[in-house]
PDB file of C-alpha atoms in Angstrom:
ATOM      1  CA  UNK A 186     119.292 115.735  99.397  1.00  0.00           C
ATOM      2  CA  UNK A 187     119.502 118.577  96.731  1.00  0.00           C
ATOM      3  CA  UNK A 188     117.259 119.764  94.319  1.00  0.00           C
ATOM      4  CA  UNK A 189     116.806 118.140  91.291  1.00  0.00           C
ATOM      5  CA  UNK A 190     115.842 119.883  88.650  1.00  0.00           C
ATOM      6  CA  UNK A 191     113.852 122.169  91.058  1.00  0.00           C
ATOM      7  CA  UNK A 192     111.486 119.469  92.673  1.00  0.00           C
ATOM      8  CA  UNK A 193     113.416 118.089  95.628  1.00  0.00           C
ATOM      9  CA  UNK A 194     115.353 115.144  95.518  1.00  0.00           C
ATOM     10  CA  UNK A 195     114.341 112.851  98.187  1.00  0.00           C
ATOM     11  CA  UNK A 196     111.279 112.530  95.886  1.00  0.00           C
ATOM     12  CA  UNK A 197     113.328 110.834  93.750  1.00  0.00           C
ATOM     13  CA  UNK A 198     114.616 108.914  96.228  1.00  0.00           C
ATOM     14  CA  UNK A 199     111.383 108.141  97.859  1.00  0.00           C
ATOM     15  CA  UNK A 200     109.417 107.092  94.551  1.00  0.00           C
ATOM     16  CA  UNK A 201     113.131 104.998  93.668  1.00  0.00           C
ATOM     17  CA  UNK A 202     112.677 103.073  97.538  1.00  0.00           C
ATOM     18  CA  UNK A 203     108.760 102.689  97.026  1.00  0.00           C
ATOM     19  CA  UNK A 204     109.217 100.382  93.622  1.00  0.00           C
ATOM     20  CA  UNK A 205     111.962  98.907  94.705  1.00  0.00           C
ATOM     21  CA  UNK A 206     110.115  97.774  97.943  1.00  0.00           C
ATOM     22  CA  UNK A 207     107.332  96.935  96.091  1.00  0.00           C
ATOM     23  CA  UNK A 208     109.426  94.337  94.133  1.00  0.00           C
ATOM     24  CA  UNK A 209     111.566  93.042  96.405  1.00  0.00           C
ATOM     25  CA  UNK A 210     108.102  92.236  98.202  1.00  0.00           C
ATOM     26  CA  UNK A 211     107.417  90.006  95.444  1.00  0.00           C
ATOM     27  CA  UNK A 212     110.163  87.274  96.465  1.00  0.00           C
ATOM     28  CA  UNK A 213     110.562  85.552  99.591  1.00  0.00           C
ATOM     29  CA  UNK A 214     113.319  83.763 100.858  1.00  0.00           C
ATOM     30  CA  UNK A 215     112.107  80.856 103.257  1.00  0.00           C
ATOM     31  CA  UNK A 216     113.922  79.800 106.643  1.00  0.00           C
ATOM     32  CA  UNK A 217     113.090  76.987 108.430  1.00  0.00           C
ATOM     33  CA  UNK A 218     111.602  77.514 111.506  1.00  0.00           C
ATOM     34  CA  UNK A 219     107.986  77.776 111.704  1.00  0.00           C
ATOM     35  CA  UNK A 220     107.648  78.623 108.038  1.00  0.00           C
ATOM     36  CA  UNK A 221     109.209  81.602 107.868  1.00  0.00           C
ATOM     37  CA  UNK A 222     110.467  84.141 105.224  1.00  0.00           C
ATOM     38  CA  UNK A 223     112.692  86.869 104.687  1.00  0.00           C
ATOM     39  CA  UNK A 224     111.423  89.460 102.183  1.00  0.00           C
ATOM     40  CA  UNK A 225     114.416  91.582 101.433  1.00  0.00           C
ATOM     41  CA  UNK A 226     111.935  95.670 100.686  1.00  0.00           C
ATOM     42  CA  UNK A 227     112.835  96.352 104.423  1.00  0.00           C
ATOM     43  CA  UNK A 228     115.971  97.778 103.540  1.00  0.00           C
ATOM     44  CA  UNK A 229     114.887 100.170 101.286  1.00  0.00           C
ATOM     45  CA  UNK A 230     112.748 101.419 104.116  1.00  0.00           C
ATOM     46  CA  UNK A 231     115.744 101.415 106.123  1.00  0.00           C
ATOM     47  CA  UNK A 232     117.439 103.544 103.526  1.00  0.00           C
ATOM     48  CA  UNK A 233     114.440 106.101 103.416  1.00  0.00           C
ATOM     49  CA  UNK A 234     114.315 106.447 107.257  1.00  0.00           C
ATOM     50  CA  UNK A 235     118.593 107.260 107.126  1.00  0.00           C
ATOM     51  CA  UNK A 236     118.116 109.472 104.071  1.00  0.00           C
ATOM     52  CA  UNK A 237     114.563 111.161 104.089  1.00  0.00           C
ATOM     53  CA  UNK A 238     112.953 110.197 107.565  1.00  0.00           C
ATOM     54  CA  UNK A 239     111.434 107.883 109.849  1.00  0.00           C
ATOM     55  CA  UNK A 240     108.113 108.713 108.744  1.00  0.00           C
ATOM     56  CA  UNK A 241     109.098 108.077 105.016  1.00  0.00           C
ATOM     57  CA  UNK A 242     110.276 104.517 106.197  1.00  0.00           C
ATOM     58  CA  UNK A 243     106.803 103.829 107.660  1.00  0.00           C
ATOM     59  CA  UNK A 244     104.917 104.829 105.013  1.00  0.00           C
ATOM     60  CA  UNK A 245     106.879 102.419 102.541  1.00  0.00           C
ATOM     61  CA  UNK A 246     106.947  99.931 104.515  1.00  0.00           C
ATOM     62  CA  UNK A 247     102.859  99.977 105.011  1.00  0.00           C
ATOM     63  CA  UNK A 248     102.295 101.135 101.132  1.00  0.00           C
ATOM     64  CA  UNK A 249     104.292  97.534 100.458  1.00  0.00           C
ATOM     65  CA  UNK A 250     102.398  95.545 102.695  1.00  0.00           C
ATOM     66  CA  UNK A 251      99.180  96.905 101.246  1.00  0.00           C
ATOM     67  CA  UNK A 252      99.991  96.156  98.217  1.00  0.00           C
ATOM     68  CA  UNK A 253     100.859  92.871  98.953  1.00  0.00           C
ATOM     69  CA  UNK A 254      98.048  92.297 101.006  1.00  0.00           C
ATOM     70  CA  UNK A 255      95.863  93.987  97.680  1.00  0.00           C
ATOM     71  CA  UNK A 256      98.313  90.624  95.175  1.00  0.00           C
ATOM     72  CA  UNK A 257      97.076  88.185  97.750  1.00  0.00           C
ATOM     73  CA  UNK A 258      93.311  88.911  97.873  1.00  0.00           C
ATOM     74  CA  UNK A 259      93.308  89.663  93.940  1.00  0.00           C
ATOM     75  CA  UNK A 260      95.346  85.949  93.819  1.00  0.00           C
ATOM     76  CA  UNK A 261      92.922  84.207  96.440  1.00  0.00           C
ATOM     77  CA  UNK A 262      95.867  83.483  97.896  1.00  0.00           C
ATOM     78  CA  UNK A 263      93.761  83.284 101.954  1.00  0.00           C
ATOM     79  CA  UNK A 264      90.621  84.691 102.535  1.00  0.00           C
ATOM     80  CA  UNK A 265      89.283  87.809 103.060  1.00  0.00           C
ATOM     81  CA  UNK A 266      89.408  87.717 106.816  1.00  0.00           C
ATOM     82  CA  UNK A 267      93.089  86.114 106.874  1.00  0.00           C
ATOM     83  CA  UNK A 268      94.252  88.804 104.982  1.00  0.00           C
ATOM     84  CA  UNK A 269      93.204  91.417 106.852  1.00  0.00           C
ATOM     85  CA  UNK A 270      94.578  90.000 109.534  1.00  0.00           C
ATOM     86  CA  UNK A 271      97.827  89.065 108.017  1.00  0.00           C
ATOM     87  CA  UNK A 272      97.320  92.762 106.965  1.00  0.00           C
ATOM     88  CA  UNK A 273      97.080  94.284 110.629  1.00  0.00           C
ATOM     89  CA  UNK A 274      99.804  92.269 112.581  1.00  0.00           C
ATOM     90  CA  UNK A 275     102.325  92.726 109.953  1.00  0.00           C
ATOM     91  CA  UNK A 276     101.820  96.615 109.254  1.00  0.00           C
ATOM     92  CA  UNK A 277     101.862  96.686 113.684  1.00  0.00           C
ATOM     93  CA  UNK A 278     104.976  94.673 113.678  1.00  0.00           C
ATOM     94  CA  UNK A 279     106.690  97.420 111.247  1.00  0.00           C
ATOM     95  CA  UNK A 280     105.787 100.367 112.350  1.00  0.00           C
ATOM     96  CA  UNK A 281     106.391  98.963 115.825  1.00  0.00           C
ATOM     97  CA  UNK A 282     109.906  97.843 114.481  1.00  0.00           C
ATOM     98  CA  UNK A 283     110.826 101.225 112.984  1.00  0.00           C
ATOM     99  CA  UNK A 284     109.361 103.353 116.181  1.00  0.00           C
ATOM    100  CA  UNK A 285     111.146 101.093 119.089  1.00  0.00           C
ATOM    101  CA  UNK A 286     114.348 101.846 116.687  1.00  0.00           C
ATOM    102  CA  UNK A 287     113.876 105.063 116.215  1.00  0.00           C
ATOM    103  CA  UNK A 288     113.172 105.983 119.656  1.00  0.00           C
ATOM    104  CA  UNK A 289     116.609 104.190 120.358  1.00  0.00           C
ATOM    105  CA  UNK A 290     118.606 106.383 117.968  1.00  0.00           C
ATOM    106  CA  UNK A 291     117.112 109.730 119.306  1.00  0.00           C
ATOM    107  CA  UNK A 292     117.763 108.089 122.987  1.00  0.00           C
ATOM    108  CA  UNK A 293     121.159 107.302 122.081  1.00  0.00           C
ATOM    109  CA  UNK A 294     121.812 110.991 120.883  1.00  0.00           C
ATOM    110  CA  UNK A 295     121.294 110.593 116.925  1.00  0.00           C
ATOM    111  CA  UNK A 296     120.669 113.101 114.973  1.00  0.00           C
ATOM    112  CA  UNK A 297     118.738 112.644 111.318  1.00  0.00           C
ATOM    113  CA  UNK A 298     119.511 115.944 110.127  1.00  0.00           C
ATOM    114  CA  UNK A 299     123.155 115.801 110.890  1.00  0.00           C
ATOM    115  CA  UNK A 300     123.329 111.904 109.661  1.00  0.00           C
ATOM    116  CA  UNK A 301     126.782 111.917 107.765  1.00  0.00           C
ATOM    117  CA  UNK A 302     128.222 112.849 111.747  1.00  0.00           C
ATOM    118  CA  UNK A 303     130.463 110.331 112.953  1.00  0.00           C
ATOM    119  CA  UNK A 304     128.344 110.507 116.515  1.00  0.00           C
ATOM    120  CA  UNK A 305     125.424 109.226 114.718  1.00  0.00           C
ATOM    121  CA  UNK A 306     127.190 105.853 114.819  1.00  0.00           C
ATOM    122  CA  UNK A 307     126.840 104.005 117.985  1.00  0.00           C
ATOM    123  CA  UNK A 308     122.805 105.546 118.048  1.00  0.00           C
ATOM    124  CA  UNK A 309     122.474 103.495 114.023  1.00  0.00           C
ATOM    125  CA  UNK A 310     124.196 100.600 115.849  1.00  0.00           C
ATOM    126  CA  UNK A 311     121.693 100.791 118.724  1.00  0.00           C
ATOM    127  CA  UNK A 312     118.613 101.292 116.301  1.00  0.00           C
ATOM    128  CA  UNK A 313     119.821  98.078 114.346  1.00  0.00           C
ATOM    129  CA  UNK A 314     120.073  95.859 117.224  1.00  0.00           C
ATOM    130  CA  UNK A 315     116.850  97.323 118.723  1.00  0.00           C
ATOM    131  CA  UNK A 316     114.832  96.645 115.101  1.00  0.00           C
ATOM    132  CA  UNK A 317     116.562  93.195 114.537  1.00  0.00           C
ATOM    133  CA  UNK A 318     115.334  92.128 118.694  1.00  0.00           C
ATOM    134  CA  UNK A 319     111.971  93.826 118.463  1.00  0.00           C
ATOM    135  CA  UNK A 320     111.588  92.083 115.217  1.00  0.00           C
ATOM    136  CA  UNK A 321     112.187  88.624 116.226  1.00  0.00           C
ATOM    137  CA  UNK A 322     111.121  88.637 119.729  1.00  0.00           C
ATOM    138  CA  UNK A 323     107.683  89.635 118.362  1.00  0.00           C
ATOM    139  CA  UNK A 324     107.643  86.011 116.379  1.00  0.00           C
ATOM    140  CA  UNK A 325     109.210  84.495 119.002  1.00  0.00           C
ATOM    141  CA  UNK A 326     105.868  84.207 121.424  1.00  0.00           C
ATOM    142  CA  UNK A 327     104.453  82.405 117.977  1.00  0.00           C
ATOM    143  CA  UNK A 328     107.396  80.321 117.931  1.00  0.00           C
ATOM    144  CA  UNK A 329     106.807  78.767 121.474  1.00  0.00           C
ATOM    145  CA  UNK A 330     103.050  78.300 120.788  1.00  0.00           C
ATOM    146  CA  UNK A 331     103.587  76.123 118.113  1.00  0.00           C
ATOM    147  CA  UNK A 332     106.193  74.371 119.948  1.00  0.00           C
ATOM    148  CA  UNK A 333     108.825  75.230 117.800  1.00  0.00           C
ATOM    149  CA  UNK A 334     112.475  74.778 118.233  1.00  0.00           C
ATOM    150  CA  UNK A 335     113.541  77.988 119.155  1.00  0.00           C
ATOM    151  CA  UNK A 336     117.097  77.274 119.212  1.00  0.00           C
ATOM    152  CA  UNK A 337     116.976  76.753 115.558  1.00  0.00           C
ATOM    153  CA  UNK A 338     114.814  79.915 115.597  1.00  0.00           C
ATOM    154  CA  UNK A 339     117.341  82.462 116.607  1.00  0.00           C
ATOM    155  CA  UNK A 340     120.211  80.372 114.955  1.00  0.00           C
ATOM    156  CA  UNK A 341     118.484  81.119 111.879  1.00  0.00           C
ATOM    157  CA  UNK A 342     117.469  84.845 112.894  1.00  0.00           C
ATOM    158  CA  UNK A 343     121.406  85.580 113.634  1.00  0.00           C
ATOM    159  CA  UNK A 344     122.456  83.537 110.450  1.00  0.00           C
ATOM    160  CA  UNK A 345     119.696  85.057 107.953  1.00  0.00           C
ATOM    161  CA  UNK A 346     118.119  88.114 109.175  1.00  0.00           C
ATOM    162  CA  UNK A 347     120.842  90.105 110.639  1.00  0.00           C
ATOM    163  CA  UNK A 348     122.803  90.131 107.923  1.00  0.00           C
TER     164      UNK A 348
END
């Protein structure tokens, strides 16, 4: 990204993603199996890891879920042990998320400084499918301990969360 005014412009970019995130976070979009919700500030982490970099992404992505773990303690929303917990699993499950896709895309020959190249293609195809499975199959032990149906599960995760 080019300069801007002479302070680079993926600041720009990252300070536009970060409060964008931050509320998109605010709204959640249930599903029904086991409760679950879609909050839609992922993609502009996805957008910062393709424009700035996968450590940009990650830090987004756990800034958000701090501050939404900050909204629920200052709301009483659970306690102060639930949200640290909630806190923990779901900054692990992201940065898990964006590392087992990122490691995909540089397996599969992708290149972020060269991302406009048409042979970054198939490794962003690969990185998708590997962040959408890693995602889900981490809720999906949850899923069976509750005895959930997890047909409805991953009709729901294709019909909701790829997209």
């Amino acid at each position: 990204v080019e300069q801007l005014g002479g302070i680079p412009g993926y600041w720009y970019l990252l300070v536009f993603f970060l409060l964008a995130s931050l509320l998109a976070s605010l709204y959640r979009f249930s599903f029904g199996a086991g409760g679950y919700y879609i909050i839609f500030d992922i993609p502009f982490c996805i957008a910062a890891l393709l424009l700035v970099s996968p450590i940009a992404a990650v830090a987004i992505a756990l800034l958000v879920v701090g501050a939404d773990s900050a909204r629920r303690l200052r709301t009483k929303t659970f306690t102060g042990f639930e949200i640290f917990l909630r806190l923990v699993s779901t900054a692990g499950n992201r940065m898990l998320r964006f590392g087992l896709g990122w490691i995909a895309f540089i397996a599969a020959g992708g290149d972020f400084r060269n991302f406009g190249s048409t042979g970054n293609i198939v490794p962003l195809l690969l990185f998708m499918a590997v962040y959408f499975l890693s995602n889900n199959l981490f809720f999906l032990v949850e899923e069976y301990a509750k005895n959930e149906n997890l047909v409805l599960y991953w009709k729901e995760a294709f019909e909701y969360d790829l997209p």
